[in-house]
Coordinates of C-alpha atoms in Angstrom, one line a residue:
X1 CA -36.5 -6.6 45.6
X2 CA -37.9 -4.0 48.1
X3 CA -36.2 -0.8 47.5
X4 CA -34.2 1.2 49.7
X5 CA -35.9 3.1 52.7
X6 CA -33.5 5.9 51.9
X7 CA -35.1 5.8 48.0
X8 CA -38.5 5.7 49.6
X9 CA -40.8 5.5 52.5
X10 CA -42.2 1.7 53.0
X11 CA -45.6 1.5 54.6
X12 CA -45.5 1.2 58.6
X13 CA -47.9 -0.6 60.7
X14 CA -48.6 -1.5 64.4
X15 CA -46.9 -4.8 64.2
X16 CA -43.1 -5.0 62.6
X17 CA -43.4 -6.6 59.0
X18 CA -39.6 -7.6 59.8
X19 CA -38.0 -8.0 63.1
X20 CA -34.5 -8.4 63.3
X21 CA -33.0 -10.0 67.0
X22 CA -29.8 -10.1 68.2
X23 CA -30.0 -12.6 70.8
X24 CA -27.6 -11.8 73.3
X25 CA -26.7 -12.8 77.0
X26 CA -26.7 -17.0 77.1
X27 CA -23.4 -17.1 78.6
X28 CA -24.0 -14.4 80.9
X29 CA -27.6 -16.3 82.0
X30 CA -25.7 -19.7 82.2
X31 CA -23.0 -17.7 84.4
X32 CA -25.9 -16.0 86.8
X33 CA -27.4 -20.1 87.1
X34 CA -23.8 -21.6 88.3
X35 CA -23.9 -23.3 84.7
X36 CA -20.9 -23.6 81.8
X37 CA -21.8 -20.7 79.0
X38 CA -22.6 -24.0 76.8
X39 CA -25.8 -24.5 78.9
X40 CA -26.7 -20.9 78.2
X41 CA -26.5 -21.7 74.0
X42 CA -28.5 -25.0 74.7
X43 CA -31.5 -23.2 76.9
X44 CA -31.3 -20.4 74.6
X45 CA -33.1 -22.2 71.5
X46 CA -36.3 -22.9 73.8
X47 CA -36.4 -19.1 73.3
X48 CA -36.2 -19.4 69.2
X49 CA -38.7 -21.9 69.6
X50 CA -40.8 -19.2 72.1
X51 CA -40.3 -16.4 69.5
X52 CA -40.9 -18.1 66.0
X53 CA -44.1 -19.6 67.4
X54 CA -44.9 -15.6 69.0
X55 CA -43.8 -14.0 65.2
X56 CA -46.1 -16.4 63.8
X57 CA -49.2 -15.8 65.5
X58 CA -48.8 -12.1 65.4
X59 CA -48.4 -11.9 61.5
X60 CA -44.9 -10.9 61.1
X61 CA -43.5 -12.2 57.9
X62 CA -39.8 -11.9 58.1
X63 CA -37.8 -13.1 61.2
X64 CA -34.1 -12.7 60.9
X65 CA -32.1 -14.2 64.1
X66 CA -28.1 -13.2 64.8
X67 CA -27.1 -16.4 65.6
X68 CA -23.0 -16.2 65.0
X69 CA -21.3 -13.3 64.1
X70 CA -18.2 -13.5 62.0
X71 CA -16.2 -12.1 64.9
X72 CA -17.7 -15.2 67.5
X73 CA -14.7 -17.5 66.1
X74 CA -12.8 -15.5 68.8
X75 CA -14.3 -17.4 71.5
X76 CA -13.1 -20.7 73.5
X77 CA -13.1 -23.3 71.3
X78 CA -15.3 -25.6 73.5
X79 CA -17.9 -23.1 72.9
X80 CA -17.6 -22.7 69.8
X81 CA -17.6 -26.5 68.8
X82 CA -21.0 -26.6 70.5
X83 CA -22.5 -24.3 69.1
X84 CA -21.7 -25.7 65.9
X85 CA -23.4 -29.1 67.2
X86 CA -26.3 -27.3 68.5
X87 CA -26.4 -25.9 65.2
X88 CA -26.6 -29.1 63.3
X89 CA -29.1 -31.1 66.2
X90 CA -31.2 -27.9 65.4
X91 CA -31.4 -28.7 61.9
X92 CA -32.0 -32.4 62.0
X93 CA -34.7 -32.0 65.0
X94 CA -36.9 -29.0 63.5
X95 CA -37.1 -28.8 60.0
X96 CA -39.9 -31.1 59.7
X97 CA -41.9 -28.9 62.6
X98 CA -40.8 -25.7 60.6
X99 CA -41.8 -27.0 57.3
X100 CA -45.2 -27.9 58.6
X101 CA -45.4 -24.5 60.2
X102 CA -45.1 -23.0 56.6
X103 CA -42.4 -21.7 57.9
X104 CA -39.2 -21.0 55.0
X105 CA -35.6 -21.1 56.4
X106 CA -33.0 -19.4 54.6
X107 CA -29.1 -18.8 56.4
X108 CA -26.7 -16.2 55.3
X109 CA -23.4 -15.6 56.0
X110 CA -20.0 -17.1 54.5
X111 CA -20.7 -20.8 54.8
X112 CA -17.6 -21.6 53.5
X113 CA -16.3 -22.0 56.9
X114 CA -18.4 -24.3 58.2
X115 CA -17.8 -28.2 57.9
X116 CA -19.1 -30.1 55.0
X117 CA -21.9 -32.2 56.9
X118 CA -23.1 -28.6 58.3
X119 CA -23.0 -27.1 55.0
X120 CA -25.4 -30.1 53.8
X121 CA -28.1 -29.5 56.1
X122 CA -28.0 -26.2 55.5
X123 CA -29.1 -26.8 51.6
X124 CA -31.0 -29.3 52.7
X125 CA -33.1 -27.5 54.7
X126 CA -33.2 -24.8 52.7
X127 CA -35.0 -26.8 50.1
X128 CA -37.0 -28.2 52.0
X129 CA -38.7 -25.5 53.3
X130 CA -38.4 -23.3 49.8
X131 CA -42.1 -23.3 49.5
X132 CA -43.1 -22.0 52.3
X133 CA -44.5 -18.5 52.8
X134 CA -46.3 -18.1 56.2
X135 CA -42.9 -16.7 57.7
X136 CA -39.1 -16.2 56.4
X137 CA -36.8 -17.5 58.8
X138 CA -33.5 -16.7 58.7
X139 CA -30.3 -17.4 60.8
X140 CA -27.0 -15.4 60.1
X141 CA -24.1 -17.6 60.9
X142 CA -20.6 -16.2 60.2
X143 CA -22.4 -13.3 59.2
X144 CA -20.9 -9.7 59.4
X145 CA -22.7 -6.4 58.3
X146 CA -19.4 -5.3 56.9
X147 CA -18.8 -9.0 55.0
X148 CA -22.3 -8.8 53.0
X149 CA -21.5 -5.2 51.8
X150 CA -18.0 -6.4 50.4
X151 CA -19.5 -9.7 49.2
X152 CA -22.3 -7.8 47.5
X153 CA -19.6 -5.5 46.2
X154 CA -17.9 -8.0 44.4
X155 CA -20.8 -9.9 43.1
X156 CA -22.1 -6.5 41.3
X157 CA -18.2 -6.6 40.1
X158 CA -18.1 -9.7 38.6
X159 CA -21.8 -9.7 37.3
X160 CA -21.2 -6.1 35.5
X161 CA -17.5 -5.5 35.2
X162 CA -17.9 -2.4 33.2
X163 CA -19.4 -0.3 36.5
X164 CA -15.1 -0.7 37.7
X165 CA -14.5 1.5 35.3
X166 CA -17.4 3.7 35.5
X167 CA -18.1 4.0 39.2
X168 CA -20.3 7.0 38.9
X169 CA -22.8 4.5 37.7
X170 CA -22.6 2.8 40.9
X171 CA -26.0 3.4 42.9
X172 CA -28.0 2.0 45.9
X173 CA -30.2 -0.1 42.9
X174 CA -26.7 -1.5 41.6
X175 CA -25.3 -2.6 44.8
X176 CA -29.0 -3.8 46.6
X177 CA -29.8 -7.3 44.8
X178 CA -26.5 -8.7 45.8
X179 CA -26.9 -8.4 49.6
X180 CA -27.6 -11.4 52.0
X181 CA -31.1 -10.1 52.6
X182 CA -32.0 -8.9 49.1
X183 CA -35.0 -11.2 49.5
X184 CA -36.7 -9.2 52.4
X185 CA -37.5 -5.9 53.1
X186 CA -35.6 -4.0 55.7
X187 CA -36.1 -4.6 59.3
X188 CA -38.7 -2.5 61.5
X189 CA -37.9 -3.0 64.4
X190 CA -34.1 -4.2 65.9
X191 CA -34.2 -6.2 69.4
X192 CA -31.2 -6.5 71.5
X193 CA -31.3 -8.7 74.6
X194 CA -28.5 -9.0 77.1
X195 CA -28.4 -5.1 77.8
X196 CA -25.8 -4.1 75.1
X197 CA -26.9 -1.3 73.3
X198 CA -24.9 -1.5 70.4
X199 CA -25.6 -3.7 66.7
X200 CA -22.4 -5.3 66.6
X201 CA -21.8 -5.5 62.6
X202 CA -24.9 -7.1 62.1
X203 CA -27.2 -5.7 58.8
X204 CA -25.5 -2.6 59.2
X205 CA -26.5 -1.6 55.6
X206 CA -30.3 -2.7 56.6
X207 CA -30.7 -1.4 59.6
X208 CA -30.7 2.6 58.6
X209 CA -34.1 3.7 59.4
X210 CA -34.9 0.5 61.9
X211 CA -36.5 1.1 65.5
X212 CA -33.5 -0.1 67.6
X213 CA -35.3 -1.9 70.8
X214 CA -32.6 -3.0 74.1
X215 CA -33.4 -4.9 76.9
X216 CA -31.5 -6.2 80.3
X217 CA -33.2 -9.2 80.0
X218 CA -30.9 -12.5 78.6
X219 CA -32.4 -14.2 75.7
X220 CA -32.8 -17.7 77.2
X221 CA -35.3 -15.6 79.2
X222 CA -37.2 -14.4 76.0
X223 CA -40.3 -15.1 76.1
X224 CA -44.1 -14.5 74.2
X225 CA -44.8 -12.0 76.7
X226 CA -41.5 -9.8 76.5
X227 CA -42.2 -9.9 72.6
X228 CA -45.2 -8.3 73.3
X229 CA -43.6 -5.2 75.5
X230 CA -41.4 -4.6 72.2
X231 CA -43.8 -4.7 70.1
X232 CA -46.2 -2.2 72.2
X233 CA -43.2 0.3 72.2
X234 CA -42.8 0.0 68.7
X235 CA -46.4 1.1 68.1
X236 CA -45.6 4.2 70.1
X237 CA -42.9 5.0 67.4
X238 CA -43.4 7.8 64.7
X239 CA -41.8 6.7 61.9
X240 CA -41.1 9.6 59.8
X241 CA -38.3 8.4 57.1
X242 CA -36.7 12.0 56.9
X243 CA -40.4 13.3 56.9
X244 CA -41.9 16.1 59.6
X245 CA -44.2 14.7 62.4
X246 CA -46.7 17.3 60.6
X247 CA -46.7 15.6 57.4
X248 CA -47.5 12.5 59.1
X249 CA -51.1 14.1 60.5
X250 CA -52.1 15.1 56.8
X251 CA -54.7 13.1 55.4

């Protein structure tokens, strides 16, 4: 488990180790073509496609994608039903290409709520990509920032029961190996597309000393290229981790 960048400062380079993506605006693209918001979700996994191959060329090891939110069961019921098909397709369609990539897959989230079938694939693939270390892929579906810390809060419960009645004992290393992404180190850099500037419940817990990156453009748009301009302007970042820009200078 990597700790805490509250506990201690984890080594920064030029390219993010960990990028995080909320990948926002498919409706609102599918709107701007004269297209149903469904067409937006379809075109929008050319752009996952676009952005694992990108991640993998430039050495990033950990990719984690916002894929559905906890709160996205609010929406029209046509589009959610088809993003839970575009969900399965994706499974059955690129696990083999993934796998051969060296590419692990991993989903978090309460999967309890999906359908059985979807929940299969899901292990499935999981398994069948286990092995694989050239980059951690992983897709939160009915995932919520607030969820994984309660989940992880009653994990720790039921795993050490005496810390209920001792509380004070209760620290950042107690609580840490029961979160979603317990397997990764924290996120460098955040992207937004879609031109909210906000992180929506998503890795809330994670994302305390992540560079938070927002652009206007729509993710179906997303492409090698606009990776790139976020990753330059990450590079310009000082990343201090409660240090003083001169104690970054010292040898």
């Amino acid at each position: 488990m990597t700790l805490s960048s509250t506990l201690s400062v984890p080594s920064a380079s030029a390219i993010p180790r960990h990028l995080a993506i909320i990948m926002d605006g498919n409706g609102r693209w599918a709107t701007r073509s004269f297209l149903p918001r469904t067409a937006g979700h379809a075109r929008g996994l050319q752009a996952v496609k676009r952005v694992v191959e990108a991640c993998g060329q430039h050495g990033v090891e950990y990719l984690t994608l916002f894929a559905f939110s906890s709160e996205n069961w609010r929406r029209p019921q046509e589009e959610v039903s088809l993003l839970m098909r575009l969900f399965v397709q994706t499974l059955e369609r690129e696990i083999d290409k993934l796998s051969e990539r060296g590419v692990r897959l991993r989903v978090i989230g309460d999967l309890d709520a999906f359908e059985p079938r979807l929940q299969d694939l899901i292990l499935q693939a999981q398994e069948r990509t286990a092995q694989n270390t050239t980059l951690h892929l992983t897709i939160a579906a009915n995932y919520g920032g607030r969820w994984d810390i309660l989940q992880a809060t009653q994990h720790m419960l039921k795993a050490q029961p005496q810390l209920a009645a001792h509380p004070e004992k209760i620290n950042e290393q107690s609580l840490a190996p029961y979160l979603s992404m317990a397997f990764a180190p924290e996120p460098d850099l955040f992207i937004r597309t879609g031109g909210e500037q906000r992180i929506s419940n998503f890795l809330i817990w994670q994302l305390a000393y992540t560079e938070l990156y927002f652009t206007d453009r729509y993710w179906p748009d997303i492409n090698a290229q606009h990776l790139q301009e976020a990753f330059d302007w990450y590079a310009t970042r000082e990343r201090r981790f409660g240090r003083t820009s001169a104690q970054l200078s010292q040898p």
